[in-house]
PDB file of C-alpha atoms in Angstrom:
ATOM      1  CA  MET A   1      57.771  21.684  46.162  1.00 35.00           C
ATOM      2  CA  GLN A   2      60.577  18.826  46.084  1.00 37.00           C
ATOM      3  CA  LYS A   3      61.401  18.052  43.222  1.00 40.00           C
ATOM      4  CA  SER A   4      60.666  13.815  42.192  1.00 43.00           C
ATOM      5  CA  ASN A   5      64.810  13.136  41.743  1.00 47.00           C
ATOM      6  CA  PRO A   6      65.806  12.003  38.109  1.00 53.00           C
ATOM      7  CA  LYS A   7      65.777   7.659  37.122  1.00 65.00           C
ATOM      8  CA  LYS A   8      68.992   6.614  38.851  1.00 80.00           C
ATOM      9  CA  LYS A   9      71.033   4.388  36.192  1.00 86.00           C
ATOM     10  CA  VAL A  10      71.435   0.682  37.235  1.00 90.00           C
ATOM     11  CA  LEU A  11      71.594  -1.287  34.579  1.00 95.00           C
ATOM     12  CA  PRO A  12      74.963  -1.462  31.652  1.00 95.00           C
ATOM     13  CA  LYS A  13      73.697  -0.214  28.345  1.00 94.00           C
ATOM     14  CA  GLN A  14      73.372  -2.097  25.618  1.00 95.00           C
ATOM     15  CA  THR A  15      70.611  -2.966  23.189  1.00 95.00           C
ATOM     16  CA  GLN A  16      69.638  -6.030  21.567  1.00 95.00           C
ATOM     17  CA  ASP A  17      67.894  -7.501  18.141  1.00 93.00           C
ATOM     18  CA  LEU A  18      64.973  -9.124  18.176  1.00 91.00           C
ATOM     19  CA  PRO A  19      63.720 -11.841  19.442  1.00 92.00           C
ATOM     20  CA  GLY A  20      66.606 -11.062  22.415  1.00 93.00           C
ATOM     21  CA  LEU A  21      68.897 -13.547  23.415  1.00 95.00           C
ATOM     22  CA  GLU A  22      70.121 -13.983  27.078  1.00 94.00           C
ATOM     23  CA  SER A  23      73.251 -15.402  26.907  1.00 93.00           C
ATOM     24  CA  GLU A  24      73.822 -12.080  25.143  1.00 94.00           C
ATOM     25  CA  MET A  25      72.454  -9.582  28.480  1.00 96.00           C
ATOM     26  CA  ASN A  26      74.886  -8.117  30.463  1.00 94.00           C
ATOM     27  CA  PRO A  27      74.487  -9.320  33.401  1.00 95.00           C
ATOM     28  CA  LYS A  28      72.435 -12.324  32.737  1.00 95.00           C
ATOM     29  CA  PRO A  29      69.544 -12.065  34.776  1.00 96.00           C
ATOM     30  CA  VAL A  30      68.866 -15.104  37.758  1.00 97.00           C
ATOM     31  CA  PHE A  31      67.061 -17.471  36.209  1.00 97.00           C
ATOM     32  CA  ASP A  32      67.058 -19.869  40.305  1.00 96.00           C
ATOM     33  CA  ASN A  33      67.771 -19.316  43.518  1.00 95.00           C
ATOM     34  CA  ASP A  34      69.395 -21.823  45.949  1.00 91.00           C
ATOM     35  CA  LEU A  35      66.366 -23.103  47.777  1.00 92.00           C
ATOM     36  CA  GLU A  36      65.693 -26.210  47.922  1.00 93.00           C
ATOM     37  CA  GLY A  37      62.311 -28.117  45.808  1.00 94.00           C
ATOM     38  CA  ARG A  38      60.038 -29.972  48.619  1.00 95.00           C
ATOM     39  CA  SER A  39      58.085 -31.521  45.443  1.00 96.00           C
ATOM     40  CA  ARG A  40      54.958 -29.930  44.827  1.00 97.00           C
ATOM     41  CA  LEU A  41      55.061 -30.368  41.666  1.00 98.00           C
ATOM     42  CA  GLU A  42      56.220 -34.177  41.073  1.00 97.00           C
ATOM     43  CA  GLY A  43      54.716 -36.403  38.188  1.00 96.00           C
ATOM     44  CA  LYS A  44      53.129 -33.169  36.845  1.00 98.00           C
ATOM     45  CA  LYS A  45      53.875 -33.030  32.637  1.00 98.00           C
ATOM     46  CA  CYS A  46      53.087 -29.206  32.571  1.00 98.00           C
ATOM     47  CA  ILE A  47      53.669 -26.118  29.568  1.00 98.00           C
ATOM     48  CA  ILE A  48      55.442 -23.081  28.912  1.00 99.00           C
ATOM     49  CA  THR A  49      55.579 -21.408  26.288  1.00 98.00           C
ATOM     50  CA  GLY A  50      57.936 -18.929  26.257  1.00 98.00           C
ATOM     51  CA  GLY A  51      60.421 -21.216  27.992  1.00 98.00           C
ATOM     52  CA  ASP A  52      63.342 -20.424  27.115  1.00 98.00           C
ATOM     53  CA  SER A  53      64.317 -16.971  28.278  1.00 97.00           C
ATOM     54  CA  GLY A  54      63.235 -14.116  31.275  1.00 98.00           C
ATOM     55  CA  ILE A  55      60.327 -15.295  32.973  1.00 98.00           C
ATOM     56  CA  GLY A  56      59.528 -18.613  31.015  1.00 98.00           C
ATOM     57  CA  ARG A  57      63.189 -20.157  32.133  1.00 98.00           C
ATOM     58  CA  ALA A  58      62.586 -18.977  35.663  1.00 98.00           C
ATOM     59  CA  VAL A  59      59.185 -20.332  35.657  1.00 98.00           C
ATOM     60  CA  ALA A  60      60.440 -23.791  33.601  1.00 98.00           C
ATOM     61  CA  VAL A  61      63.534 -24.396  36.025  1.00 98.00           C
ATOM     62  CA  ALA A  62      60.952 -23.710  38.731  1.00 98.00           C
ATOM     63  CA  PHE A  63      58.582 -26.136  37.979  1.00 98.00           C
ATOM     64  CA  ALA A  64      62.193 -29.402  37.576  1.00 98.00           C
ATOM     65  CA  LYS A  65      63.288 -28.584  40.820  1.00 98.00           C
ATOM     66  CA  GLU A  66      59.657 -29.407  42.414  1.00 98.00           C
ATOM     67  CA  GLY A  67      60.106 -32.422  40.691  1.00 98.00           C
ATOM     68  CA  ALA A  68      57.717 -31.842  37.238  1.00 98.00           C
ATOM     69  CA  ASP A  69      58.599 -32.580  32.745  1.00 98.00           C
ATOM     70  CA  VAL A  70      58.161 -29.345  31.096  1.00 98.00           C
ATOM     71  CA  ALA A  71      57.734 -28.196  27.850  1.00 98.00           C
ATOM     72  CA  ILE A  72      59.509 -25.365  26.425  1.00 98.00           C
ATOM     73  CA  ILE A  73      57.656 -23.607  23.822  1.00 98.00           C
ATOM     74  CA  HIS A  74      60.112 -20.996  21.006  1.00 98.00           C
ATOM     75  CA  LEU A  75      60.771 -18.964  18.514  1.00 97.00           C
ATOM     76  CA  THR A  76      63.382 -20.726  15.692  1.00 97.00           C
ATOM     77  CA  GLU A  77      65.430 -17.780  16.690  1.00 96.00           C
ATOM     78  CA  GLU A  78      65.656 -18.615  20.189  1.00 96.00           C
ATOM     79  CA  LYS A  79      66.979 -21.963  20.189  1.00 97.00           C
ATOM     80  CA  GLU A  80      70.288 -21.233  21.672  1.00 97.00           C
ATOM     81  CA  ASP A  81      68.848 -19.934  25.053  1.00 97.00           C
ATOM     82  CA  ALA A  82      66.183 -22.538  24.377  1.00 98.00           C
ATOM     83  CA  ASP A  83      68.851 -25.215  24.467  1.00 98.00           C
ATOM     84  CA  PHE A  84      69.998 -23.879  28.065  1.00 98.00           C
ATOM     85  CA  THR A  85      67.198 -24.745  29.994  1.00 98.00           C
ATOM     86  CA  VAL A  86      66.496 -28.267  28.345  1.00 98.00           C
ATOM     87  CA  LYS A  87      70.506 -28.864  29.217  1.00 98.00           C
ATOM     88  CA  TYR A  88      70.594 -27.139  32.499  1.00 98.00           C
ATOM     89  CA  ILE A  89      67.112 -28.662  33.735  1.00 98.00           C
ATOM     90  CA  SER A  90      68.507 -31.985  32.420  1.00 98.00           C
ATOM     91  CA  GLU A  91      71.560 -32.007  34.500  1.00 98.00           C
ATOM     92  CA  LYS A  92      70.377 -29.877  37.625  1.00 98.00           C
ATOM     93  CA  TYR A  93      66.990 -31.465  37.634  1.00 98.00           C
ATOM     94  CA  ASP A  94      67.181 -35.040  36.037  1.00 97.00           C
ATOM     95  CA  LYS A  95      63.344 -33.973  34.348  1.00 98.00           C
ATOM     96  CA  ILE A  96      62.525 -34.412  30.863  1.00 98.00           C
ATOM     97  CA  CYS A  97      62.328 -30.769  29.226  1.00 98.00           C
ATOM     98  CA  LEU A  98      61.360 -31.193  26.119  1.00 98.00           C
ATOM     99  CA  SER A  99      62.403 -28.325  23.948  1.00 98.00           C
ATOM    100  CA  VAL A 100      59.193 -26.783  20.620  1.00 98.00           C
ATOM    101  CA  ALA A 101      60.441 -24.308  18.310  1.00 98.00           C
ATOM    102  CA  ALA A 102      57.431 -22.143  17.576  1.00 98.00           C
ATOM    103  CA  ASP A 103      55.342 -18.895  16.027  1.00 98.00           C
ATOM    104  CA  LEU A 104      52.366 -18.950  17.692  1.00 98.00           C
ATOM    105  CA  SER A 105      50.916 -15.894  16.405  1.00 98.00           C
ATOM    106  CA  LYS A 106      49.790 -18.562  14.488  1.00 98.00           C
ATOM    107  CA  GLU A 107      46.827 -20.540  15.229  1.00 98.00           C
ATOM    108  CA  GLU A 108      47.797 -23.799  13.134  1.00 98.00           C
ATOM    109  CA  SER A 109      51.329 -23.287  15.353  1.00 98.00           C
ATOM    110  CA  CYS A 110      49.413 -23.692  18.466  1.00 98.00           C
ATOM    111  CA  ARG A 111      48.352 -27.095  17.434  1.00 98.00           C
ATOM    112  CA  LYS A 112      50.885 -28.534  16.560  1.00 98.00           C
ATOM    113  CA  ALA A 113      52.737 -27.037  19.496  1.00 98.00           C
ATOM    114  CA  ALA A 114      50.295 -28.769  21.969  1.00 98.00           C
ATOM    115  CA  GLN A 115      49.498 -32.001  19.794  1.00 98.00           C
ATOM    116  CA  LYS A 116      53.576 -32.651  20.033  1.00 98.00           C
ATOM    117  CA  ILE A 117      54.160 -32.816  23.358  1.00 98.00           C
ATOM    118  CA  ILE A 118      50.487 -33.984  24.813  1.00 98.00           C
ATOM    119  CA  LYS A 119      52.167 -36.775  22.603  1.00 98.00           C
ATOM    120  CA  SER A 120      54.711 -37.338  24.483  1.00 98.00           C
ATOM    121  CA  PHE A 121      53.381 -36.438  27.886  1.00 98.00           C
ATOM    122  CA  GLY A 122      50.218 -38.278  27.395  1.00 97.00           C
ATOM    123  CA  LYS A 123      48.552 -35.078  29.627  1.00 97.00           C
ATOM    124  CA  ILE A 124      49.589 -32.010  31.067  1.00 98.00           C
ATOM    125  CA  ASP A 125      48.949 -30.988  34.391  1.00 98.00           C
ATOM    126  CA  ILE A 126      49.700 -27.271  34.256  1.00 98.00           C
ATOM    127  CA  LEU A 127      49.800 -24.513  31.068  1.00 99.00           C
ATOM    128  CA  VAL A 128      52.094 -21.902  31.900  1.00 99.00           C
ATOM    129  CA  ASN A 129      50.386 -19.125  28.855  1.00 98.00           C
ATOM    130  CA  ASN A 130      53.663 -16.610  28.851  1.00 98.00           C
ATOM    131  CA  ALA A 131      54.813 -16.141  26.053  1.00 98.00           C
ATOM    132  CA  ALA A 132      54.788 -12.070  25.110  1.00 98.00           C
ATOM    133  CA  VAL A 133      56.217  -9.825  22.409  1.00 97.00           C
ATOM    134  CA  GLN A 134      56.405  -5.763  22.873  1.00 97.00           C
ATOM    135  CA  TYR A 135      57.760  -2.726  20.851  1.00 97.00           C
ATOM    136  CA  PRO A 136      57.603   0.240  22.035  1.00 96.00           C
ATOM    137  CA  VAL A 137      56.530   4.133  20.637  1.00 96.00           C
ATOM    138  CA  ASP A 138      55.998   7.194  21.452  1.00 93.00           C
ATOM    139  CA  ASP A 139      52.148   7.584  19.464  1.00 96.00           C
ATOM    140  CA  ILE A 140      49.865   5.844  18.841  1.00 97.00           C
ATOM    141  CA  LEU A 141      50.063   6.609  15.075  1.00 97.00           C
ATOM    142  CA  GLU A 142      52.715   4.781  14.641  1.00 96.00           C
ATOM    143  CA  ILE A 143      51.630   1.711  15.908  1.00 97.00           C
ATOM    144  CA  SER A 144      50.643  -0.166  12.355  1.00 97.00           C
ATOM    145  CA  THR A 145      48.128  -3.015  11.704  1.00 98.00           C
ATOM    146  CA  GLU A 146      50.946  -5.333  11.149  1.00 97.00           C
ATOM    147  CA  LYS A 147      52.817  -5.033  14.579  1.00 97.00           C
ATOM    148  CA  LEU A 148      49.357  -4.182  16.071  1.00 98.00           C
ATOM    149  CA  ILE A 149      47.906  -8.195  15.033  1.00 98.00           C
ATOM    150  CA  GLU A 150      51.739  -9.244  15.578  1.00 98.00           C
ATOM    151  CA  THR A 151      51.213  -7.629  18.840  1.00 98.00           C
ATOM    152  CA  PHE A 152      47.435  -9.743  19.934  1.00 98.00           C
ATOM    153  CA  SER A 153      48.122 -12.785  18.089  1.00 98.00           C
ATOM    154  CA  VAL A 154      50.731 -13.158  20.000  1.00 98.00           C
ATOM    155  CA  ASN A 155      50.137 -12.137  23.903  1.00 98.00           C
ATOM    156  CA  ILE A 156      46.220 -12.804  23.394  1.00 98.00           C
ATOM    157  CA  PHE A 157      45.133 -15.090  21.205  1.00 98.00           C
ATOM    158  CA  ALA A 158      47.383 -17.715  21.701  1.00 98.00           C
ATOM    159  CA  MET A 159      46.364 -17.588  25.655  1.00 98.00           C
ATOM    160  CA  PHE A 160      42.781 -18.429  23.581  1.00 98.00           C
ATOM    161  CA  TRP A 161      43.914 -21.147  20.700  1.00 98.00           C
ATOM    162  CA  MET A 162      46.594 -23.437  23.439  1.00 98.00           C
ATOM    163  CA  THR A 163      44.943 -23.314  26.404  1.00 98.00           C
ATOM    164  CA  GLN A 164      41.814 -25.138  22.949  1.00 98.00           C
ATOM    165  CA  ALA A 165      44.239 -27.329  22.582  1.00 98.00           C
ATOM    166  CA  VAL A 166      45.504 -28.068  25.343  1.00 98.00           C
ATOM    167  CA  LEU A 167      42.725 -28.042  27.283  1.00 98.00           C
ATOM    168  CA  PRO A 168      41.034 -31.757  26.697  1.00 98.00           C
ATOM    169  CA  SER A 169      44.592 -33.594  27.736  1.00 98.00           C
ATOM    170  CA  ILE A 170      44.061 -31.633  31.294  1.00 98.00           C
ATOM    171  CA  PRO A 171      42.539 -33.806  34.096  1.00 98.00           C
ATOM    172  CA  LYS A 172      40.843 -32.577  37.015  1.00 97.00           C
ATOM    173  CA  GLY A 173      43.011 -30.573  39.828  1.00 97.00           C
ATOM    174  CA  GLY A 174      44.642 -28.409  36.923  1.00 98.00           C
ATOM    175  CA  SER A 175      46.298 -25.504  36.223  1.00 98.00           C
ATOM    176  CA  ILE A 176      46.319 -22.401  33.717  1.00 99.00           C
ATOM    177  CA  ILE A 177      48.418 -19.656  35.056  1.00 99.00           C
ATOM    178  CA  ASN A 178      48.629 -16.255  32.221  1.00 99.00           C
ATOM    179  CA  THR A 179      50.797 -14.042  32.671  1.00 98.00           C
ATOM    180  CA  THR A 180      50.005 -10.736  32.182  1.00 98.00           C
ATOM    181  CA  SER A 181      51.509  -7.893  32.970  1.00 98.00           C
ATOM    182  CA  VAL A 182      51.933  -3.873  35.877  1.00 98.00           C
ATOM    183  CA  THR A 183      50.786  -2.462  32.414  1.00 97.00           C
ATOM    184  CA  ALA A 184      47.793  -3.831  32.329  1.00 97.00           C
ATOM    185  CA  TYR A 185      46.506  -1.915  35.986  1.00 97.00           C
ATOM    186  CA  ARG A 186      47.831   1.439  35.041  1.00 94.00           C
ATOM    187  CA  GLY A 187      48.901   2.019  31.393  1.00 94.00           C
ATOM    188  CA  SER A 188      51.295   2.472  29.767  1.00 96.00           C
ATOM    189  CA  GLY A 189      51.653   5.279  26.657  1.00 95.00           C
ATOM    190  CA  GLY A 190      55.169   3.596  25.929  1.00 96.00           C
ATOM    191  CA  LEU A 191      53.174  -0.165  25.061  1.00 97.00           C
ATOM    192  CA  LEU A 192      49.667   1.244  24.242  1.00 97.00           C
ATOM    193  CA  ASP A 193      49.171  -1.640  21.910  1.00 98.00           C
ATOM    194  CA  TYR A 194      50.975  -4.242  24.844  1.00 98.00           C
ATOM    195  CA  SER A 195      49.062  -2.934  27.941  1.00 98.00           C
ATOM    196  CA  SER A 196      45.815  -3.079  25.579  1.00 98.00           C
ATOM    197  CA  THR A 197      46.622  -6.951  25.458  1.00 98.00           C
ATOM    198  CA  LYS A 198      47.845  -7.770  29.218  1.00 98.00           C
ATOM    199  CA  GLY A 199      44.128  -5.707  30.420  1.00 98.00           C
ATOM    200  CA  ALA A 200      42.720  -8.234  27.839  1.00 98.00           C
ATOM    201  CA  ILE A 201      44.856 -11.418  29.606  1.00 98.00           C
ATOM    202  CA  VAL A 202      43.793 -10.228  33.269  1.00 98.00           C
ATOM    203  CA  THR A 203      39.776 -10.608  32.305  1.00 98.00           C
ATOM    204  CA  PHE A 204      41.044 -13.592  30.258  1.00 98.00           C
ATOM    205  CA  THR A 205      42.447 -14.722  33.443  1.00 98.00           C
ATOM    206  CA  ARG A 206      39.046 -14.320  35.331  1.00 98.00           C
ATOM    207  CA  SER A 207      36.431 -15.140  32.727  1.00 98.00           C
ATOM    208  CA  LEU A 208      37.973 -18.611  32.029  1.00 98.00           C
ATOM    209  CA  SER A 209      38.490 -19.503  35.617  1.00 98.00           C
ATOM    210  CA  ALA A 210      34.634 -19.038  35.756  1.00 98.00           C
ATOM    211  CA  ASN A 211      33.854 -21.458  32.265  1.00 98.00           C
ATOM    212  CA  LEU A 212      36.750 -24.112  33.497  1.00 98.00           C
ATOM    213  CA  ILE A 213      35.382 -23.794  37.405  1.00 98.00           C
ATOM    214  CA  SER A 214      32.750 -26.457  36.817  1.00 98.00           C
ATOM    215  CA  LYS A 215      35.896 -28.760  35.194  1.00 97.00           C
ATOM    216  CA  LYS A 216      37.478 -28.693  38.745  1.00 98.00           C
ATOM    217  CA  ILE A 217      40.470 -26.311  37.085  1.00 98.00           C
ATOM    218  CA  ARG A 218      42.271 -23.677  38.743  1.00 98.00           C
ATOM    219  CA  VAL A 219      43.163 -20.341  36.131  1.00 99.00           C
ATOM    220  CA  ASN A 220      45.266 -17.623  37.540  1.00 99.00           C
ATOM    221  CA  GLY A 221      47.931 -15.110  36.447  1.00 98.00           C
ATOM    222  CA  VAL A 222      50.693 -13.543  37.096  1.00 98.00           C
ATOM    223  CA  ALA A 223      51.105 -10.065  36.821  1.00 98.00           C
ATOM    224  CA  PRO A 224      54.969  -8.776  36.990  1.00 98.00           C
ATOM    225  CA  GLY A 225      57.079  -5.013  36.995  1.00 97.00           C
ATOM    226  CA  PRO A 226      60.027  -4.347  35.526  1.00 97.00           C
ATOM    227  CA  ILE A 227      61.914  -7.639  35.719  1.00 98.00           C
ATOM    228  CA  TRP A 228      65.339  -8.130  33.638  1.00 96.00           C
ATOM    229  CA  THR A 229      64.860 -10.671  31.062  1.00 97.00           C
ATOM    230  CA  PRO A 230      66.424 -10.419  26.878  1.00 94.00           C
ATOM    231  CA  LEU A 231      62.955  -8.244  25.672  1.00 94.00           C
ATOM    232  CA  ILE A 232      64.033  -5.115  27.566  1.00 96.00           C
ATOM    233  CA  PRO A 233      67.117  -4.762  25.358  1.00 95.00           C
ATOM    234  CA  ALA A 234      65.898  -6.052  21.994  1.00 94.00           C
ATOM    235  CA  THR A 235      63.284  -3.584  22.674  1.00 93.00           C
ATOM    236  CA  PHE A 236      63.766  -0.757  24.621  1.00 92.00           C
ATOM    237  CA  PRO A 237      67.055   2.324  23.816  1.00 88.00           C
ATOM    238  CA  GLY A 238      69.726   2.026  25.664  1.00 86.00           C
ATOM    239  CA  GLU A 239      69.152   5.156  27.834  1.00 87.00           C
ATOM    240  CA  HIS A 240      65.989   3.571  28.809  1.00 90.00           C
ATOM    241  CA  VAL A 241      67.573  -0.039  29.823  1.00 95.00           C
ATOM    242  CA  GLU A 242      69.898   2.114  32.284  1.00 93.00           C
ATOM    243  CA  LYS A 243      67.637   2.814  33.993  1.00 94.00           C
ATOM    244  CA  PHE A 244      65.657  -0.080  33.544  1.00 95.00           C
ATOM    245  CA  GLY A 245      63.374  -0.427  37.208  1.00 95.00           C
ATOM    246  CA  SER A 246      64.774   2.462  38.904  1.00 95.00           C
ATOM    247  CA  ASP A 247      61.295   3.661  39.730  1.00 94.00           C
ATOM    248  CA  VAL A 248      59.196   1.167  40.935  1.00 96.00           C
ATOM    249  CA  PRO A 249      59.389   1.744  45.630  1.00 96.00           C
ATOM    250  CA  MET A 250      62.416  -0.532  45.833  1.00 97.00           C
ATOM    251  CA  GLY A 251      64.446   1.324  42.375  1.00 96.00           C
ATOM    252  CA  ARG A 252      65.726  -1.826  41.131  1.00 97.00           C
ATOM    253  CA  PRO A 253      64.256  -4.518  38.151  1.00 97.00           C
ATOM    254  CA  GLY A 254      63.249  -7.504  39.248  1.00 97.00           C
ATOM    255  CA  GLN A 255      64.843 -11.870  38.191  1.00 98.00           C
ATOM    256  CA  PRO A 256      63.639 -14.494  36.701  1.00 98.00           C
ATOM    257  CA  ALA A 257      64.012 -16.397  39.212  1.00 98.00           C
ATOM    258  CA  GLU A 258      61.834 -13.146  41.998  1.00 98.00           C
ATOM    259  CA  VAL A 259      58.653 -14.211  40.148  1.00 98.00           C
ATOM    260  CA  ALA A 260      58.696 -17.912  39.172  1.00 98.00           C
ATOM    261  CA  PRO A 261      58.133 -18.592  42.722  1.00 98.00           C
ATOM    262  CA  ALA A 262      54.628 -17.007  42.162  1.00 98.00           C
ATOM    263  CA  PHE A 263      53.524 -19.016  39.917  1.00 98.00           C
ATOM    264  CA  VAL A 264      55.872 -22.771  41.690  1.00 98.00           C
ATOM    265  CA  PHE A 265      52.668 -21.322  43.973  1.00 98.00           C
ATOM    266  CA  LEU A 266      49.003 -21.211  41.483  1.00 98.00           C
ATOM    267  CA  ALA A 267      50.421 -24.282  39.867  1.00 98.00           C
ATOM    268  CA  GLY A 268      50.459 -26.529  43.255  1.00 97.00           C
ATOM    269  CA  GLU A 269      48.199 -28.001  45.731  1.00 97.00           C
ATOM    270  CA  ASP A 270      48.549 -24.947  48.264  1.00 97.00           C
ATOM    271  CA  SER A 271      46.300 -22.835  45.951  1.00 98.00           C
ATOM    272  CA  SER A 272      43.814 -24.865  45.194  1.00 98.00           C
ATOM    273  CA  TYR A 273      41.512 -21.998  46.723  1.00 98.00           C
ATOM    274  CA  ILE A 274      42.599 -19.862  44.533  1.00 98.00           C
ATOM    275  CA  THR A 275      41.347 -19.233  41.013  1.00 98.00           C
ATOM    276  CA  GLY A 276      40.551 -16.188  38.982  1.00 98.00           C
ATOM    277  CA  GLN A 277      43.154 -14.480  40.618  1.00 98.00           C
ATOM    278  CA  ILE A 278      46.527 -12.566  39.760  1.00 98.00           C
ATOM    279  CA  ILE A 279      49.063 -12.058  42.016  1.00 98.00           C
ATOM    280  CA  HIS A 280      51.491  -9.535  42.152  1.00 97.00           C
ATOM    281  CA  VAL A 281      54.922  -9.039  41.871  1.00 98.00           C
ATOM    282  CA  ASN A 282      56.219  -5.547  40.788  1.00 97.00           C
ATOM    283  CA  GLY A 283      58.730  -4.058  43.627  1.00 97.00           C
ATOM    284  CA  GLY A 284      56.426  -2.716  45.552  1.00 96.00           C
ATOM    285  CA  GLU A 285      54.195  -0.505  42.944  1.00 95.00           C
ATOM    286  CA  ILE A 286      50.616  -0.245  44.539  1.00 92.00           C
ATOM    287  CA  ILE A 287      48.283  -1.924  42.160  1.00 84.00           C
ATOM    288  CA  ASN A 288      44.247  -1.665  42.451  1.00 75.00           C
ATOM    289  CA  GLY A 289      42.133  -3.983  40.693  1.00 62.00           C
TER     290      GLY A 289
END
């Protein structure tokens, strides 16, 4: 039997403290591409949680390129990344980018952040529930109740709270897009609680789509594979980072800019007959479900 090759090194060894900053990553993630916008989201008002960096930043930039005004919700500790995102969108695409600091693990913080944005925008056409945390461990016995509650609060409870807070301001034709993960489908022994929340997000997406279809609001999700974001060097040891993404068929991690187009598609009229579905952006891994 032929032995499989060991995972190859594809990134420099590095670590960061949580929550991780894009400005400290090497190499910097690619969050924008050279394609021209086609005004597919012209005049839309959008909220992206975790929009300061990583996939969230790429989505905010892609939406602005397509003509939308955006609001990004982030932790106070992520202000440096958030400020960069606001400046980039304002200067390159001449669109509004609001920056709101909030701890989404708290229901009241979700409500207040949503109210602040709604007061400024008046309506919300697109809600992207993207923010997430992860704490890798090798043994279920190492998962503390405190971390378990935090992971579920940020990753799935906040989606309920943000949706409840924003829904009255979403008009017919609006869209909700939730970020799940490849781990929702194949599991992850080292990310047991994280992958469990991502599985819950798949079911939440499908159920919410059925719940809101009569209101003519579509609900879909995106399930990324290994994407080069601040969460990776901030939560994995350097040795893991070096080989991150090497085990997918394409042999490399994806860039945030390679995920963002899926969100643009699901947000606009190109996907008007799609709801309750998940788009897999994972470097070629074949997923059932």
